[in-house]
mmCIF file of C-alpha atoms in Angstrom:
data_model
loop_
_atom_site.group_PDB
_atom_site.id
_atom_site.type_symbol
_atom_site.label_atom_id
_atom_site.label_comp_id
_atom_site.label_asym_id
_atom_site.label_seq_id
_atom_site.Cartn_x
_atom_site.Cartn_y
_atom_site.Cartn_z
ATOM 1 C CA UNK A 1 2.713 1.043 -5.054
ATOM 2 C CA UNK A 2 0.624 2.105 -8.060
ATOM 3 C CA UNK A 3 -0.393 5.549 -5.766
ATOM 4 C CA UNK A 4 3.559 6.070 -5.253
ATOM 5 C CA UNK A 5 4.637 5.404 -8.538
ATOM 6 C CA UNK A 6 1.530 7.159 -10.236
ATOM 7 C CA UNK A 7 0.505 4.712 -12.862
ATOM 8 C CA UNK A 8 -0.893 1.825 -12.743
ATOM 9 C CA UNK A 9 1.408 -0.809 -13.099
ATOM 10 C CA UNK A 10 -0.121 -3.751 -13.712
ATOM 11 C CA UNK A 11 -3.418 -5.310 -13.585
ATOM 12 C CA UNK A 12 -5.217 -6.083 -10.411
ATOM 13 C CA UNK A 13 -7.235 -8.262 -8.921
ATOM 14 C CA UNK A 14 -6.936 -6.993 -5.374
ATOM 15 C CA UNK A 15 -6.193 -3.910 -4.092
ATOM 16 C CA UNK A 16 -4.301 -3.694 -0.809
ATOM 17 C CA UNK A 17 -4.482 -1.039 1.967
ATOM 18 C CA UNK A 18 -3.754 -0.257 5.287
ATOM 19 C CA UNK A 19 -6.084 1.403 7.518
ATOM 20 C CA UNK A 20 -6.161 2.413 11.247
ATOM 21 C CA UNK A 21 -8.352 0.047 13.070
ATOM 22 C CA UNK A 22 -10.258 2.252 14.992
ATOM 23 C CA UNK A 23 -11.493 3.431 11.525
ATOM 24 C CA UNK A 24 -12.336 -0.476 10.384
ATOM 25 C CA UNK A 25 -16.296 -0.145 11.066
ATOM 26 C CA UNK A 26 -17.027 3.455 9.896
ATOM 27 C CA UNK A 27 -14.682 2.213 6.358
ATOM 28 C CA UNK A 28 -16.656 -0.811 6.176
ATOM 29 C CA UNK A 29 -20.404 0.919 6.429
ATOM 30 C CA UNK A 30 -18.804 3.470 3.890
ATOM 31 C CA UNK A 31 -17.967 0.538 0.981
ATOM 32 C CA UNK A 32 -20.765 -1.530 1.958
ATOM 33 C CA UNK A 33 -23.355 1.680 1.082
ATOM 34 C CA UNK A 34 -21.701 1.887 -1.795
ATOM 35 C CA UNK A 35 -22.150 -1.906 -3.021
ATOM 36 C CA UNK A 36 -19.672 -3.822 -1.564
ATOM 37 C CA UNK A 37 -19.707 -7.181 0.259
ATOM 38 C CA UNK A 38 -17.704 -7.625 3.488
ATOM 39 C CA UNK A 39 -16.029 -11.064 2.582
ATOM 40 C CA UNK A 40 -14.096 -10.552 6.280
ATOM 41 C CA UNK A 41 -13.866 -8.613 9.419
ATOM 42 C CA UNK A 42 -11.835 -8.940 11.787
ATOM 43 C CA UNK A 43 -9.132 -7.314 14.275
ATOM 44 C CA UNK A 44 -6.140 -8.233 11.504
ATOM 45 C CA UNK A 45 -8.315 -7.408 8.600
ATOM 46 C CA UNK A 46 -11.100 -5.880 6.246
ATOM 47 C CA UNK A 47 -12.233 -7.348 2.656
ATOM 48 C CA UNK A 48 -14.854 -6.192 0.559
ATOM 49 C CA UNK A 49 -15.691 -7.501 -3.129
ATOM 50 C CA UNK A 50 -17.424 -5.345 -5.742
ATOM 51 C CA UNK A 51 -18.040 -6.536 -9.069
ATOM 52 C CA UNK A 52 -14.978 -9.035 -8.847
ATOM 53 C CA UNK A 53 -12.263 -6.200 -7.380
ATOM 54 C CA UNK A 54 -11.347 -6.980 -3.968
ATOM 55 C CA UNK A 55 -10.130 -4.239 -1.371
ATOM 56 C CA UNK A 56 -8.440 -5.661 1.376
ATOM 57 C CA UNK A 57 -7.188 -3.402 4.637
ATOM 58 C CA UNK A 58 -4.666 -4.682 6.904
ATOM 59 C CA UNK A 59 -5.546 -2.948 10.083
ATOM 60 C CA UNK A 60 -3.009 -1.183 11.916
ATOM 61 C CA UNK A 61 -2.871 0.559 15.249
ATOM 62 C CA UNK A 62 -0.146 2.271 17.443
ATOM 63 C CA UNK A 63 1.814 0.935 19.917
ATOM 64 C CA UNK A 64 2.395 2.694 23.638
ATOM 65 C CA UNK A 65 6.230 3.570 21.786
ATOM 66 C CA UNK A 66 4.520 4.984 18.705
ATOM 67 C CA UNK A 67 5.488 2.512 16.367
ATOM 68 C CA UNK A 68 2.824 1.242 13.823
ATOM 69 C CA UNK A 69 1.555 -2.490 14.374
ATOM 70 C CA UNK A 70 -0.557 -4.934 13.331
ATOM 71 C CA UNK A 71 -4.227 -4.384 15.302
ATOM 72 C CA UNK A 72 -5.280 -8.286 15.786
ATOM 73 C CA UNK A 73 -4.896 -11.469 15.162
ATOM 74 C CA UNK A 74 -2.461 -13.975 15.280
ATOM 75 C CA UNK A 75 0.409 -10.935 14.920
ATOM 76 C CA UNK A 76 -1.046 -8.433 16.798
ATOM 77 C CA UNK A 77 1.235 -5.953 18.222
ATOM 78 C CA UNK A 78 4.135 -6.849 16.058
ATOM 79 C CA UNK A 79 5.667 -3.867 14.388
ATOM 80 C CA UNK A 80 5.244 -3.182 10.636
ATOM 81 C CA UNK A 81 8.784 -1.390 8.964
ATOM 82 C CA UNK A 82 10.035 1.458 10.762
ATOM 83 C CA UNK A 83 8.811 5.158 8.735
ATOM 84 C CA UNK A 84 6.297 3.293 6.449
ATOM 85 C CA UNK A 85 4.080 5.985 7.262
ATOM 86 C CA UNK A 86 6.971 8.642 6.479
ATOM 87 C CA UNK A 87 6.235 9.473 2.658
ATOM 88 C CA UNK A 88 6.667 13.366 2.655
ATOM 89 C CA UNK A 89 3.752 13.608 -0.288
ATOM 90 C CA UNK A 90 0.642 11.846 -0.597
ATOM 91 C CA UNK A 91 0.348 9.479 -3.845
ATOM 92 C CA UNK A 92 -1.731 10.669 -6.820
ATOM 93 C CA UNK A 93 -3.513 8.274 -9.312
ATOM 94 C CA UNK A 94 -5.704 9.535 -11.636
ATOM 95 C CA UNK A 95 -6.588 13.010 -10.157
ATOM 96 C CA UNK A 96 -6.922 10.751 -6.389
ATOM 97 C CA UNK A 97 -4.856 11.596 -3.787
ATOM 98 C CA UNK A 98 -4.028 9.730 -0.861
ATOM 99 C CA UNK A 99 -1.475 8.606 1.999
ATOM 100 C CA UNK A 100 1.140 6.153 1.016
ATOM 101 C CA UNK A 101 3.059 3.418 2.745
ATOM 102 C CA UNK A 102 7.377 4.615 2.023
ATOM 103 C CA UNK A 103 8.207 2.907 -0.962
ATOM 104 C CA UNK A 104 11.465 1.588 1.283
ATOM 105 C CA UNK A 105 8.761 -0.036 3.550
ATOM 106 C CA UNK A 106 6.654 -1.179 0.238
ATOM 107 C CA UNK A 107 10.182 -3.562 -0.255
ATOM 108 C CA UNK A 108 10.452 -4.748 2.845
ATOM 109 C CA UNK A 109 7.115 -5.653 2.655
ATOM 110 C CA UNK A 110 7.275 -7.390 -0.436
ATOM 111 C CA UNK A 111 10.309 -8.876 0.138
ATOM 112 C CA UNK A 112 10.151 -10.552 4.023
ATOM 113 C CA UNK A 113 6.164 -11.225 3.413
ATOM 114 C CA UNK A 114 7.223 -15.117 2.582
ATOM 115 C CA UNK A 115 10.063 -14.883 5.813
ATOM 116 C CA UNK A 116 6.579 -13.546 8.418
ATOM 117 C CA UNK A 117 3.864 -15.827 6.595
ATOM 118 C CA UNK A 118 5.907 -19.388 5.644
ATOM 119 C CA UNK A 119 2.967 -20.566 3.809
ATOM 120 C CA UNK A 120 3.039 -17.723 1.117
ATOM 121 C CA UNK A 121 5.426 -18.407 -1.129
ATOM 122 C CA UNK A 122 7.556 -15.662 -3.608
ATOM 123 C CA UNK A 123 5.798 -14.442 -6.048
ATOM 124 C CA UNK A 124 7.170 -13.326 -9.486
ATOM 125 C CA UNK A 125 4.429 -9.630 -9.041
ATOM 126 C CA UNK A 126 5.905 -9.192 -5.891
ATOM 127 C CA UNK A 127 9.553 -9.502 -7.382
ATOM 128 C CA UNK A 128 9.049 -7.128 -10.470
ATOM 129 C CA UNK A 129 7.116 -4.221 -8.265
ATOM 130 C CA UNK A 130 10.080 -4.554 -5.982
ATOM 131 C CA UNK A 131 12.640 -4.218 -9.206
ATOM 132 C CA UNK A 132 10.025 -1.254 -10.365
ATOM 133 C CA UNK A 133 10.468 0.728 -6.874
ATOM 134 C CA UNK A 134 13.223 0.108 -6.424
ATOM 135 C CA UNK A 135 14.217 1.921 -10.199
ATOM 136 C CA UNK A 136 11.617 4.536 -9.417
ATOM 137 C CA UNK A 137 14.011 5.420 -5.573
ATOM 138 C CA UNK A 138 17.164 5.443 -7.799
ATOM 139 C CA UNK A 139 15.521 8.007 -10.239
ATOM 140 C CA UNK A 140 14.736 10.105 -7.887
ATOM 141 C CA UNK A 141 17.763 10.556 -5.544
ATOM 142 C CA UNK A 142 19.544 11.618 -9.445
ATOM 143 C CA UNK A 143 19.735 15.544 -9.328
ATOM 144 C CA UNK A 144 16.963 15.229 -12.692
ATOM 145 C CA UNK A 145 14.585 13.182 -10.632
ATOM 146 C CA UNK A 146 15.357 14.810 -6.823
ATOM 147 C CA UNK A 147 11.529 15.772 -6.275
ATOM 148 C CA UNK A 148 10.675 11.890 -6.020
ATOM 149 C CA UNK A 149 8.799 9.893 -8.398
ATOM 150 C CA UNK A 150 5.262 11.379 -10.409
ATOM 151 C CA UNK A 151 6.947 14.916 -9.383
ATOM 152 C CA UNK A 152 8.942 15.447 -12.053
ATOM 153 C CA UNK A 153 9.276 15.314 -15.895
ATOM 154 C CA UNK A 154 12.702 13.817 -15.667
ATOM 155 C CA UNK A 155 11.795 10.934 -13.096
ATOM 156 C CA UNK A 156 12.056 8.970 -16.255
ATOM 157 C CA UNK A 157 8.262 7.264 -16.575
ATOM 158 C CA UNK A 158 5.412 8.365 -18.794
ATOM 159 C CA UNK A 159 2.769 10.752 -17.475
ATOM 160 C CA UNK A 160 5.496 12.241 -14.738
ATOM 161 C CA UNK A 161 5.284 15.766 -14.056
ATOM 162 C CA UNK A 162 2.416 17.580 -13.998
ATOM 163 C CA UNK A 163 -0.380 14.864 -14.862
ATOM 164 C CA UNK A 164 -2.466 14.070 -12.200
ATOM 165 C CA UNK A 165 -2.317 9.957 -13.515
ATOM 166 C CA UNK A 166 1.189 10.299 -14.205
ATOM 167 C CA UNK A 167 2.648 9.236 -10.071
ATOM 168 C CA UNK A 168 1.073 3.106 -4.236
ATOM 169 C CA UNK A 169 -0.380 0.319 -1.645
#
């Protein structure tokens, strides 16, 4: 979300990716040279700790139709939201860029999470970044804000435009 929206939005203990399985081993030797602990690895996912911050990579892989899906586990092969790999523009944070999950698929994420895993119950962060995108998508379908969120001056945030912190998961 934070990549998407270009600022950070609030603090974090976790940070949550997706990554292509096949990429799961070379990503982990790459974190773990640079200091991290593998707290799991498995088929669904990856987690590393590093000085308290947790990076955790739910794996994904393609289906014979295309579609992306879980890798492993218990939901493996089930389809994650149709176009979350769709966003036109990578996500910048901070002078990084990088590939982000649709902020429409970010929702749906957010929102059905509790519906796919009964055990994990709402949580207030997950109902105020889904208020934030969804603020940041109604910005930027208005004529001012057309060239999507962190792309323009008028998308209505600090730091839009221009400024390499000023534009997520």
């Amino acid at each position: 979300m934070d990549f998407w929206l270009g600022e950070i939005t609030r603090p974090h203990g976790d940070v949550d990716w997706f990554a292509w399985s096949r990429d799961a081993e070379r990503l982990s030797g790459l974190l773990t040279a640079r200091g991290y602990e593998v707290l799991r690895a498995d088929a669904q996912q990856l987690d590393l700790v590093r000085d308290g911050e947790e990076l955790s990579f739910a794996l994904i892989a393609r289906d014979a139709d295309g579609r992306v899906v879980a890798a492993g586990g218990p939901w493996a092969g089930t389809a994650w939201p149709e176009g979350m790999l769709s966003s036109p523009e990578p996500g910048r944070l901070r002078g990084v860029e990088c590939p982000v999950v649709s902020p429409e698929a970010q929702i749906e994420i957010k929102r059905m999470m509790p519906v796919w895993v009964p055990g994990r119950p709402r949580r207030p962060k997950d109902a105020g970044d889904v208020a934030r995108l969804e603020a940041a998508l109604a910005a930027a379908r208005t004529p001012a804000g057309a060239r999507g969120p962190g792309r323009a001056a008028s998308a209505g945030r600090p730091g839009a435009g221009g400024d390499p912190a000023g534009r997520p998961r």
